[in-house]
């Protein structure tokens, strides 16, 4: 019985590639190689390097993602630069001009990680400045500019590198297909040279050649065409045979690799049995309870996202425990990934609702105002304060743009405004204009901000007292008091 052929050795380094230089040699020296895994094999390779269970590493990665660390960006980076078992890395292949679908997947994972980091930056800046709208706008602009600059520089560097390494070959003038056959066969021996000469198209006779010479040339040319067709058929058959043999070799190597991978998988399953149903049930119950408590105790629109992240943290901790007791569970890993993606989607929806970019209209009785608080990053906001018994107090937080507030007759407005130095707060009454930030009701808050606390009386009998809290960084703010005749039109 013959033994299975050994696996193919790693490909020899390309001497013309600069990726065999310092950085990639340093990465290879780390001794971490990607292995068979769920996504890229980074966790499996890291676990093999340190001699621990891959489930523990996956659980730690999930916990790091939940608590806010940029684990997704780190994972995408490791997926790109770490070599596989054959010694090839996706970053090195990209530098050599070899493209694959895995590189697109790495880019998608990196984009998800950047979005996570963006959420962290927005939260941090919002907590530091106390204004979420301005923080969102600042971080978005900075991130877009930085990302665009880095992407442009990377594309230019890649194109320049590819241009420098492009081979430059020149064909000698006067070369022809027939001549190349003779030159290629010249060093292969006398018989090969004679065969190549025989395959060379005979030169046509001159115009004043004898009819017998012309007839002889035609016979030679017909024989040459037949030999040329036969030679081309032989070349095609040889190419097809070579491709078939190469395909069979790849299939044989793939079968050997699949058989060995199946044996290793069976060995791992024997060493690490599945997690029990009781353990999974307890984990699912704990995750549901923890997520529900976190969502109920949280305030704001991000309560659902917080609940999903809390449940993901529980399942990730359960993955670590399962790995520590030498148990495997694909269900826990799948549940953690789904909870993380669900929490990220819920958080992205909340952030999108916070932006409100464009032109929006709200009122003191409109459902658009939500619970009385409205936030807009930049754009135009039109606020209508109507005379209604169910009018609710309004709180407006805005970064930049224009804000127009119209006050109907019968509405008395109590305004508490905090605006930046680049914002203009104007009170319009008919043809009269008053700059409230320069009036007696304004006071300096420091840090380039001005506060205005003023009560604007109603036109006519007061039937509605409306409270408005306005916080805006920059732009134009106009509060227009409507006369009864304006509303009748």
GROMACS .gro file of C-alpha atoms in nm:
model
  489
    1UNK     CA    1   0.000   0.000   0.000
    2UNK     CA    2   0.141   0.334  -0.099
    3UNK     CA    3   0.120   0.625   0.143
    4UNK     CA    4  -0.053   0.947   0.054
    5UNK     CA    5   0.169   1.200  -0.118
    6UNK     CA    6   0.292   1.480   0.108
    7UNK     CA    7   0.140   1.826   0.087
    8UNK     CA    8   0.302   2.073  -0.145
    9UNK     CA    9   0.581   2.276   0.006
   10UNK     CA   10   0.530   2.651   0.053
   11UNK     CA   11   0.612   2.852  -0.257
   12UNK     CA   12   0.962   2.989  -0.282
   13UNK     CA   13   1.000   3.360  -0.207
   14UNK     CA   14   0.983   3.588  -0.505
   15UNK     CA   15   1.326   3.755  -0.530
   16UNK     CA   16   1.178   4.056  -0.710
   17UNK     CA   17   0.920   4.125  -0.440
   18UNK     CA   18   0.989   4.377  -0.170
   19UNK     CA   19   0.739   4.211   0.063
   20UNK     CA   20   1.008   3.965   0.166
   21UNK     CA   21   1.173   4.260   0.340
   22UNK     CA   22   1.183   4.371   0.697
   23UNK     CA   23   0.817   4.406   0.795
   24UNK     CA   24   0.691   4.074   0.658
   25UNK     CA   25   0.998   3.891   0.790
   26UNK     CA   26   0.921   4.041   1.131
   27UNK     CA   27   0.559   3.922   1.106
   28UNK     CA   28   0.674   3.572   1.010
   29UNK     CA   29   0.910   3.572   1.309
   30UNK     CA   30   0.611   3.611   1.543
   31UNK     CA   31   0.525   3.248   1.477
   32UNK     CA   32   0.151   3.314   1.436
   33UNK     CA   33  -0.005   3.156   1.127
   34UNK     CA   34  -0.371   3.165   1.030
   35UNK     CA   35  -0.543   2.826   1.043
   36UNK     CA   36  -0.877   2.677   0.947
   37UNK     CA   37  -1.138   2.891   1.121
   38UNK     CA   38  -1.467   3.071   1.084
   39UNK     CA   39  -1.349   3.406   0.948
   40UNK     CA   40  -0.987   3.424   0.839
   41UNK     CA   41  -0.855   3.181   1.099
   42UNK     CA   42  -0.694   3.454   1.313
   43UNK     CA   43  -0.836   3.332   1.645
   44UNK     CA   44  -0.747   2.971   1.560
   45UNK     CA   45  -0.390   3.068   1.470
   46UNK     CA   46  -0.347   3.279   1.783
   47UNK     CA   47  -0.479   2.998   2.000
   48UNK     CA   48  -0.241   2.749   1.838
   49UNK     CA   49   0.053   2.985   1.894
   50UNK     CA   50  -0.014   3.012   2.267
   51UNK     CA   51  -0.146   2.659   2.315
   52UNK     CA   52  -0.499   2.747   2.428
   53UNK     CA   53  -0.844   2.663   2.303
   54UNK     CA   54  -0.968   2.871   2.007
   55UNK     CA   55  -1.306   2.917   2.180
   56UNK     CA   56  -1.132   3.118   2.453
   57UNK     CA   57  -0.972   3.351   2.200
   58UNK     CA   58  -1.302   3.397   2.018
   59UNK     CA   59  -1.475   3.479   2.345
   60UNK     CA   60  -1.209   3.732   2.439
   61UNK     CA   61  -1.246   3.895   2.098
   62UNK     CA   62  -1.622   3.920   2.141
   63UNK     CA   63  -1.586   4.068   2.492
   64UNK     CA   64  -1.333   4.321   2.364
   65UNK     CA   65  -1.578   4.424   2.093
   66UNK     CA   66  -1.861   4.464   2.343
   67UNK     CA   67  -1.666   4.681   2.588
   68UNK     CA   68  -1.562   4.917   2.311
   69UNK     CA   69  -1.209   4.815   2.217
   70UNK     CA   70  -1.125   4.834   1.844
   71UNK     CA   71  -1.108   4.455   1.821
   72UNK     CA   72  -1.265   4.443   1.474
   73UNK     CA   73  -0.998   4.671   1.326
   74UNK     CA   74  -0.726   4.464   1.494
   75UNK     CA   75  -0.882   4.144   1.358
   76UNK     CA   76  -0.893   4.282   1.003
   77UNK     CA   77  -0.530   4.393   1.032
   78UNK     CA   78  -0.419   4.051   1.157
   79UNK     CA   79  -0.620   3.881   0.883
   80UNK     CA   80  -0.437   4.090   0.624
   81UNK     CA   81  -0.075   4.062   0.744
   82UNK     CA   82  -0.054   3.722   0.914
   83UNK     CA   83   0.057   3.438   0.684
   84UNK     CA   84  -0.139   3.120   0.636
   85UNK     CA   85   0.001   2.768   0.674
   86UNK     CA   86   0.172   2.796   0.336
   87UNK     CA   87   0.347   3.121   0.430
   88UNK     CA   88   0.136   3.356   0.214
   89UNK     CA   89  -0.040   3.666   0.348
   90UNK     CA   90  -0.313   3.871   0.182
   91UNK     CA   91  -0.123   4.197   0.232
   92UNK     CA   92   0.185   4.052   0.060
   93UNK     CA   93  -0.030   3.923  -0.226
   94UNK     CA   94  -0.188   4.265  -0.269
   95UNK     CA   95   0.153   4.430  -0.274
   96UNK     CA   96   0.259   4.184  -0.548
   97UNK     CA   97  -0.052   4.263  -0.751
   98UNK     CA   98  -0.238   3.940  -0.671
   99UNK     CA   99  -0.604   4.006  -0.591
  100UNK     CA  100  -0.856   3.771  -0.427
  101UNK     CA  101  -1.204   3.775  -0.279
  102UNK     CA  102  -1.059   3.745   0.072
  103UNK     CA  103  -0.906   4.091   0.038
  104UNK     CA  104  -1.253   4.233  -0.030
  105UNK     CA  105  -1.381   4.058   0.282
  106UNK     CA  106  -1.095   4.207   0.484
  107UNK     CA  107  -1.188   4.552   0.356
  108UNK     CA  108  -1.551   4.499   0.459
  109UNK     CA  109  -1.449   4.390   0.810
  110UNK     CA  110  -1.216   4.692   0.838
  111UNK     CA  111  -1.501   4.926   0.740
  112UNK     CA  112  -1.720   4.774   1.012
  113UNK     CA  113  -1.438   4.828   1.262
  114UNK     CA  114  -1.396   5.189   1.154
  115UNK     CA  115  -1.768   5.246   1.206
  116UNK     CA  116  -1.731   5.103   1.556
  117UNK     CA  117  -1.441   5.337   1.629
  118UNK     CA  118  -1.649   5.625   1.490
  119UNK     CA  119  -1.926   5.547   1.739
  120UNK     CA  120  -1.674   5.545   2.023
  121UNK     CA  121  -1.530   5.879   1.914
  122UNK     CA  122  -1.875   6.035   1.886
  123UNK     CA  123  -1.965   5.914   2.234
  124UNK     CA  124  -1.636   6.033   2.385
  125UNK     CA  125  -1.653   6.378   2.226
  126UNK     CA  126  -2.019   6.413   2.319
  127UNK     CA  127  -1.942   6.332   2.682
  128UNK     CA  128  -1.647   6.572   2.685
  129UNK     CA  129  -1.827   6.866   2.521
  130UNK     CA  130  -2.178   6.801   2.644
  131UNK     CA  131  -2.327   6.856   2.297
  132UNK     CA  132  -2.394   6.545   2.094
  133UNK     CA  133  -2.483   6.720   1.769
  134UNK     CA  134  -2.162   6.917   1.744
  135UNK     CA  135  -1.961   6.611   1.842
  136UNK     CA  136  -2.118   6.401   1.569
  137UNK     CA  137  -2.054   6.664   1.303
  138UNK     CA  138  -1.694   6.725   1.411
  139UNK     CA  139  -1.604   6.358   1.421
  140UNK     CA  140  -1.775   6.284   1.090
  141UNK     CA  141  -1.593   6.561   0.907
  142UNK     CA  142  -1.257   6.470   1.062
  143UNK     CA  143  -1.302   6.101   0.988
  144UNK     CA  144  -1.410   6.158   0.627
  145UNK     CA  145  -1.113   6.386   0.561
  146UNK     CA  146  -0.864   6.153   0.730
  147UNK     CA  147  -1.008   5.842   0.564
  148UNK     CA  148  -1.011   6.003   0.222
  149UNK     CA  149  -0.654   6.119   0.260
  150UNK     CA  150  -0.529   5.778   0.374
  151UNK     CA  151  -0.721   5.593   0.101
  152UNK     CA  152  -0.592   5.826  -0.170
  153UNK     CA  153  -0.234   5.794  -0.045
  154UNK     CA  154  -0.264   5.414  -0.032
  155UNK     CA  155  -0.400   5.392  -0.387
  156UNK     CA  156  -0.130   5.623  -0.521
  157UNK     CA  157   0.143   5.428  -0.340
  158UNK     CA  158   0.010   5.099  -0.477
  159UNK     CA  159  -0.006   5.232  -0.833
  160UNK     CA  160   0.346   5.375  -0.810
  161UNK     CA  161   0.481   5.046  -0.673
  162UNK     CA  162   0.308   4.848  -0.947
  163UNK     CA  163   0.444   5.085  -1.213
  164UNK     CA  164   0.800   5.057  -1.082
  165UNK     CA  165   0.787   4.678  -1.074
  166UNK     CA  166   0.619   4.635  -1.415
  167UNK     CA  167   0.843   4.430  -1.647
  168UNK     CA  168   0.976   4.610  -1.954
  169UNK     CA  169   1.044   4.372  -2.243
  170UNK     CA  170   1.124   4.471  -2.598
  171UNK     CA  171   1.089   4.246  -2.902
  172UNK     CA  172   1.367   4.252  -3.152
  173UNK     CA  173   1.265   4.414  -3.477
  174UNK     CA  174   1.196   4.179  -3.762
  175UNK     CA  175   1.100   3.888  -3.535
  176UNK     CA  176   0.824   3.665  -3.664
  177UNK     CA  177   0.639   3.354  -3.554
  178UNK     CA  178   0.836   3.136  -3.790
  179UNK     CA  179   1.168   3.290  -3.685
  180UNK     CA  180   1.086   3.241  -3.317
  181UNK     CA  181   1.025   2.873  -3.379
  182UNK     CA  182   1.367   2.838  -3.535
  183UNK     CA  183   1.540   3.038  -3.260
  184UNK     CA  184   1.361   2.845  -2.984
  185UNK     CA  185   1.451   2.510  -3.138
  186UNK     CA  186   1.810   2.603  -3.222
  187UNK     CA  187   1.941   2.499  -2.885
  188UNK     CA  188   1.735   2.182  -2.862
  189UNK     CA  189   1.949   1.975  -3.096
  190UNK     CA  190   1.994   1.915  -3.472
  191UNK     CA  191   1.668   1.724  -3.519
  192UNK     CA  192   1.462   1.995  -3.349
  193UNK     CA  193   1.631   2.258  -3.562
  194UNK     CA  194   1.560   2.058  -3.879
  195UNK     CA  195   1.196   2.018  -3.777
  196UNK     CA  196   1.167   2.391  -3.711
  197UNK     CA  197   1.320   2.469  -4.053
  198UNK     CA  198   1.073   2.229  -4.213
  199UNK     CA  199   0.791   2.419  -4.044
  200UNK     CA  200   0.916   2.749  -4.185
  201UNK     CA  201   0.702   2.886  -4.463
  202UNK     CA  202   0.887   2.860  -4.799
  203UNK     CA  203   0.971   3.191  -4.962
  204UNK     CA  204   0.766   3.267  -5.277
  205UNK     CA  205   0.951   3.276  -5.609
  206UNK     CA  206   1.022   3.597  -5.795
  207UNK     CA  207   0.784   3.739  -6.054
  208UNK     CA  208   0.998   3.620  -6.350
  209UNK     CA  209   1.034   3.264  -6.212
  210UNK     CA  210   0.992   2.964  -6.442
  211UNK     CA  211   0.644   2.801  -6.440
  212UNK     CA  212   0.801   2.478  -6.315
  213UNK     CA  213   0.956   2.664  -6.022
  214UNK     CA  214   0.621   2.828  -5.944
  215UNK     CA  215   0.444   2.488  -5.950
  216UNK     CA  216   0.712   2.340  -5.724
  217UNK     CA  217   0.668   2.630  -5.480
  218UNK     CA  218   0.294   2.576  -5.471
  219UNK     CA  219   0.344   2.207  -5.387
  220UNK     CA  220   0.592   2.302  -5.112
  221UNK     CA  221   0.356   2.566  -4.977
  222UNK     CA  222   0.064   2.319  -4.968
  223UNK     CA  223   0.281   2.064  -4.788
  224UNK     CA  224   0.397   2.335  -4.548
  225UNK     CA  225   0.039   2.435  -4.466
  226UNK     CA  226  -0.048   2.073  -4.391
  227UNK     CA  227   0.258   2.031  -4.166
  228UNK     CA  228   0.177   2.364  -3.995
  229UNK     CA  229  -0.180   2.254  -3.919
  230UNK     CA  230  -0.053   1.922  -3.786
  231UNK     CA  231   0.203   2.103  -3.569
  232UNK     CA  232  -0.062   2.335  -3.428
  233UNK     CA  233  -0.287   2.036  -3.347
  234UNK     CA  234   0.000   1.867  -3.167
  235UNK     CA  235   0.071   2.184  -2.969
  236UNK     CA  236  -0.296   2.216  -2.874
  237UNK     CA  237  -0.315   1.850  -2.769
  238UNK     CA  238   0.002   1.891  -2.563
  239UNK     CA  239  -0.135   2.203  -2.391
  240UNK     CA  240  -0.464   2.032  -2.312
  241UNK     CA  241  -0.283   1.726  -2.179
  242UNK     CA  242  -0.063   1.948  -1.960
  243UNK     CA  243  -0.364   2.136  -1.823
  244UNK     CA  244  -0.546   1.808  -1.756
  245UNK     CA  245  -0.246   1.667  -1.572
  246UNK     CA  246  -0.210   1.987  -1.370
  247UNK     CA  247  -0.580   1.980  -1.283
  248UNK     CA  248  -0.556   1.619  -1.172
  249UNK     CA  249  -0.255   1.703  -0.957
  250UNK     CA  250  -0.446   1.986  -0.790
  251UNK     CA  251  -0.743   1.758  -0.731
  252UNK     CA  252  -0.518   1.493  -0.578
  253UNK     CA  253  -0.347   1.749  -0.353
  254UNK     CA  254  -0.688   1.893  -0.253
  255UNK     CA  255  -0.817   1.545  -0.173
  256UNK     CA  256  -0.514   1.476   0.046
  257UNK     CA  257  -0.553   1.808   0.222
  258UNK     CA  258  -0.928   1.752   0.274
  259UNK     CA  259  -0.865   1.404   0.411
  260UNK     CA  260  -0.602   1.528   0.654
  261UNK     CA  261  -0.825   1.823   0.756
  262UNK     CA  262  -1.113   1.581   0.820
  263UNK     CA  263  -0.887   1.364   1.034
  264UNK     CA  264  -0.772   1.667   1.233
  265UNK     CA  265  -1.135   1.780   1.272
  266UNK     CA  266  -1.241   1.438   1.399
  267UNK     CA  267  -0.949   1.441   1.642
  268UNK     CA  268  -1.047   1.785   1.772
  269UNK     CA  269  -1.407   1.677   1.813
  270UNK     CA  270  -1.295   1.370   2.006
  271UNK     CA  271  -1.072   1.580   2.231
  272UNK     CA  272  -1.331   1.857   2.277
  273UNK     CA  273  -1.693   1.732   2.282
  274UNK     CA  274  -1.988   1.962   2.227
  275UNK     CA  275  -2.124   2.182   2.503
  276UNK     CA  276  -2.419   2.027   2.683
  277UNK     CA  277  -2.776   2.140   2.621
  278UNK     CA  278  -2.806   2.241   2.988
  279UNK     CA  279  -2.508   2.476   2.957
  280UNK     CA  280  -2.655   2.635   2.646
  281UNK     CA  281  -2.994   2.674   2.810
  282UNK     CA  282  -2.846   2.841   3.116
  283UNK     CA  283  -2.638   3.071   2.895
  284UNK     CA  284  -2.940   3.167   2.683
  285UNK     CA  285  -3.146   3.242   2.993
  286UNK     CA  286  -2.871   3.449   3.151
  287UNK     CA  287  -2.819   3.642   2.828
  288UNK     CA  288  -3.192   3.713   2.793
  289UNK     CA  289  -3.226   3.830   3.153
  290UNK     CA  290  -2.911   4.044   3.141
  291UNK     CA  291  -3.007   4.202   2.810
  292UNK     CA  292  -3.359   4.277   2.930
  293UNK     CA  293  -3.238   4.437   3.252
  294UNK     CA  294  -2.981   4.646   3.065
  295UNK     CA  295  -3.242   4.764   2.813
  296UNK     CA  296  -3.498   4.850   3.084
  297UNK     CA  297  -3.252   5.037   3.306
  298UNK     CA  298  -3.099   5.233   3.015
  299UNK     CA  299  -3.244   5.564   2.906
  300UNK     CA  300  -3.265   5.699   2.555
  301UNK     CA  301  -3.299   5.545   2.214
  302UNK     CA  302  -2.988   5.330   2.255
  303UNK     CA  303  -3.152   5.105   2.514
  304UNK     CA  304  -3.208   4.824   2.261
  305UNK     CA  305  -2.847   4.838   2.146
  306UNK     CA  306  -2.725   4.830   2.506
  307UNK     CA  307  -2.944   4.528   2.581
  308UNK     CA  308  -2.809   4.338   2.279
  309UNK     CA  309  -2.449   4.421   2.370
  310UNK     CA  310  -2.508   4.303   2.729
  311UNK     CA  311  -2.650   3.973   2.601
  312UNK     CA  312  -2.350   3.936   2.368
  313UNK     CA  313  -2.117   3.989   2.662
  314UNK     CA  314  -2.286   3.702   2.848
  315UNK     CA  315  -2.257   3.463   2.554
  316UNK     CA  316  -1.894   3.565   2.500
  317UNK     CA  317  -1.813   3.493   2.865
  318UNK     CA  318  -1.986   3.157   2.823
  319UNK     CA  319  -1.758   3.087   2.525
  320UNK     CA  320  -1.455   3.152   2.745
  321UNK     CA  321  -1.588   2.918   3.013
  322UNK     CA  322  -1.662   2.648   2.752
  323UNK     CA  323  -1.309   2.675   2.617
  324UNK     CA  324  -1.162   2.653   2.965
  325UNK     CA  325  -1.344   2.324   3.033
  326UNK     CA  326  -1.242   2.190   2.689
  327UNK     CA  327  -1.584   2.210   2.529
  328UNK     CA  328  -1.674   2.344   2.189
  329UNK     CA  329  -1.990   2.524   2.087
  330UNK     CA  330  -2.053   2.674   1.748
  331UNK     CA  331  -2.394   2.789   1.871
  332UNK     CA  332  -2.241   3.025   2.128
  333UNK     CA  333  -2.009   3.177   1.869
  334UNK     CA  334  -2.298   3.217   1.624
  335UNK     CA  335  -2.520   3.373   1.891
  336UNK     CA  336  -2.246   3.615   1.997
  337UNK     CA  337  -2.187   3.726   1.637
  338UNK     CA  338  -2.561   3.776   1.577
  339UNK     CA  339  -2.603   3.977   1.898
  340UNK     CA  340  -2.302   4.193   1.816
  341UNK     CA  341  -2.432   4.264   1.466
  342UNK     CA  342  -2.780   4.336   1.601
  343UNK     CA  343  -2.643   4.575   1.863
  344UNK     CA  344  -2.429   4.749   1.605
  345UNK     CA  345  -2.727   4.788   1.371
  346UNK     CA  346  -2.945   4.927   1.653
  347UNK     CA  347  -2.670   5.170   1.750
  348UNK     CA  348  -2.626   5.278   1.387
  349UNK     CA  349  -3.000   5.349   1.365
  350UNK     CA  350  -2.980   5.562   1.679
  351UNK     CA  351  -2.683   5.755   1.545
  352UNK     CA  352  -2.860   5.809   1.211
  353UNK     CA  353  -3.164   5.944   1.392
  354UNK     CA  354  -2.938   6.183   1.583
  355UNK     CA  355  -2.796   6.336   1.265
  356UNK     CA  356  -3.114   6.474   1.100
  357UNK     CA  357  -2.916   6.626   0.814
  358UNK     CA  358  -3.123   6.842   0.580
  359UNK     CA  359  -3.447   7.040   0.623
  360UNK     CA  360  -3.688   6.937   0.899
  361UNK     CA  361  -4.008   7.083   1.039
  362UNK     CA  362  -4.137   7.028   1.393
  363UNK     CA  363  -4.387   7.188   1.626
  364UNK     CA  364  -4.468   7.192   1.995
  365UNK     CA  365  -4.753   6.946   1.939
  366UNK     CA  366  -4.600   6.737   1.660
  367UNK     CA  367  -4.490   6.381   1.716
  368UNK     CA  368  -4.166   6.473   1.535
  369UNK     CA  369  -4.048   6.637   1.853
  370UNK     CA  370  -4.048   6.298   2.028
  371UNK     CA  371  -4.019   6.335   2.404
  372UNK     CA  372  -3.958   6.709   2.374
  373UNK     CA  373  -3.593   6.682   2.264
  374UNK     CA  374  -3.477   6.729   1.906
  375UNK     CA  375  -3.119   6.701   1.783
  376UNK     CA  376  -2.977   6.799   1.446
  377UNK     CA  377  -2.616   6.793   1.335
  378UNK     CA  378  -2.646   7.052   1.061
  379UNK     CA  379  -2.910   7.171   0.821
  380UNK     CA  380  -3.227   7.380   0.839
  381UNK     CA  381  -3.480   7.341   1.118
  382UNK     CA  382  -3.824   7.505   1.115
  383UNK     CA  383  -4.006   7.514   1.448
  384UNK     CA  384  -4.371   7.615   1.471
  385UNK     CA  385  -4.505   7.711   1.815
  386UNK     CA  386  -4.881   7.699   1.792
  387UNK     CA  387  -5.147   7.790   2.043
  388UNK     CA  388  -5.261   7.453   2.174
  389UNK     CA  389  -5.356   7.320   2.518
  390UNK     CA  390  -5.136   7.007   2.473
  391UNK     CA  391  -4.819   7.200   2.383
  392UNK     CA  392  -4.506   7.032   2.521
  393UNK     CA  393  -4.176   7.195   2.619
  394UNK     CA  394  -3.910   7.178   2.350
  395UNK     CA  395  -3.536   7.114   2.382
  396UNK     CA  396  -3.333   7.171   2.065
  397UNK     CA  397  -2.967   7.068   2.035
  398UNK     CA  398  -2.804   7.167   1.709
  399UNK     CA  399  -2.457   7.190   1.564
  400UNK     CA  400  -2.472   7.431   1.269
  401UNK     CA  401  -2.717   7.566   1.015
  402UNK     CA  402  -3.032   7.775   1.031
  403UNK     CA  403  -3.313   7.760   1.284
  404UNK     CA  404  -3.642   7.943   1.223
  405UNK     CA  405  -3.895   7.961   1.509
  406UNK     CA  406  -4.239   8.107   1.440
  407UNK     CA  407  -4.455   8.201   1.740
  408UNK     CA  408  -4.832   8.211   1.689
  409UNK     CA  409  -5.049   8.473   1.865
  410UNK     CA  410  -5.147   8.373   2.214
  411UNK     CA  411  -4.819   8.189   2.281
  412UNK     CA  412  -4.581   8.323   2.546
  413UNK     CA  413  -4.230   8.186   2.502
  414UNK     CA  414  -3.979   8.135   2.780
  415UNK     CA  415  -3.646   8.102   2.599
  416UNK     CA  416  -3.332   7.950   2.753
  417UNK     CA  417  -3.066   7.970   2.484
  418UNK     CA  418  -2.696   7.879   2.484
  419UNK     CA  419  -2.525   7.966   2.157
  420UNK     CA  420  -2.170   7.983   2.030
  421UNK     CA  421  -1.998   8.303   1.927
  422UNK     CA  422  -2.050   8.210   1.561
  423UNK     CA  423  -2.430   8.192   1.604
  424UNK     CA  424  -2.667   8.486   1.553
  425UNK     CA  425  -2.983   8.494   1.768
  426UNK     CA  426  -3.240   8.736   1.622
  427UNK     CA  427  -3.590   8.831   1.748
  428UNK     CA  428  -3.816   8.950   1.466
  429UNK     CA  429  -4.133   9.147   1.546
  430UNK     CA  430  -4.291   9.283   1.233
  431UNK     CA  431  -4.029   9.507   1.073
  432UNK     CA  432  -3.820   9.535   1.392
  433UNK     CA  433  -3.513   9.321   1.451
  434UNK     CA  434  -3.341   9.265   1.785
  435UNK     CA  435  -3.012   9.084   1.844
  436UNK     CA  436  -3.078   8.899   2.167
  437UNK     CA  437  -2.711   8.804   2.222
  438UNK     CA  438  -2.631   9.177   2.252
  439UNK     CA  439  -2.925   9.259   2.478
  440UNK     CA  440  -2.952   9.295   2.854
  441UNK     CA  441  -3.074   8.937   2.898
  442UNK     CA  442  -2.749   8.792   2.759
  443UNK     CA  443  -2.458   8.679   2.972
  444UNK     CA  444  -2.116   8.538   2.889
  445UNK     CA  445  -2.067   8.172   2.979
  446UNK     CA  446  -1.702   8.158   2.875
  447UNK     CA  447  -1.559   7.907   2.630
  448UNK     CA  448  -1.693   8.126   2.343
  449UNK     CA  449  -2.057   8.079   2.443
  450UNK     CA  450  -2.337   8.316   2.535
  451UNK     CA  451  -2.653   8.243   2.733
  452UNK     CA  452  -2.984   8.422   2.682
  453UNK     CA  453  -3.276   8.380   2.923
  454UNK     CA  454  -3.575   8.586   2.819
  455UNK     CA  455  -3.953   8.572   2.823
  456UNK     CA  456  -4.114   8.680   2.497
  457UNK     CA  457  -4.471   8.797   2.561
  458UNK     CA  458  -4.751   8.682   2.338
  459UNK     CA  459  -4.943   8.892   2.090
  460UNK     CA  460  -5.290   8.923   2.228
  461UNK     CA  461  -5.425   8.725   2.520
  462UNK     CA  462  -5.185   8.460   2.653
  463UNK     CA  463  -5.339   8.115   2.631
  464UNK     CA  464  -5.026   7.898   2.595
  465UNK     CA  465  -4.699   7.925   2.785
  466UNK     CA  466  -4.425   7.756   2.591
  467UNK     CA  467  -4.078   7.669   2.723
  468UNK     CA  468  -3.797   7.639   2.466
  469UNK     CA  469  -3.437   7.535   2.548
  470UNK     CA  470  -3.202   7.598   2.256
  471UNK     CA  471  -2.837   7.491   2.229
  472UNK     CA  472  -2.665   7.570   1.898
  473UNK     CA  473  -2.300   7.597   1.806
  474UNK     CA  474  -2.312   7.818   1.499
  475UNK     CA  475  -2.541   7.947   1.227
  476UNK     CA  476  -2.849   8.169   1.209
  477UNK     CA  477  -3.138   8.162   1.459
  478UNK     CA  478  -3.451   8.368   1.406
  479UNK     CA  479  -3.750   8.385   1.637
  480UNK     CA  480  -4.037   8.549   1.448
  481UNK     CA  481  -4.343   8.674   1.638
  482UNK     CA  482  -4.651   8.648   1.420
  483UNK     CA  483  -4.920   8.913   1.439
  484UNK     CA  484  -5.287   8.806   1.433
  485UNK     CA  485  -5.320   8.938   1.079
  486UNK     CA  486  -5.031   8.712   0.969
  487UNK     CA  487  -5.215   8.401   1.086
  488UNK     CA  488  -5.539   8.502   0.923
  489UNK     CA  489  -5.387   8.515   0.576
   0.00000   0.00000   0.00000
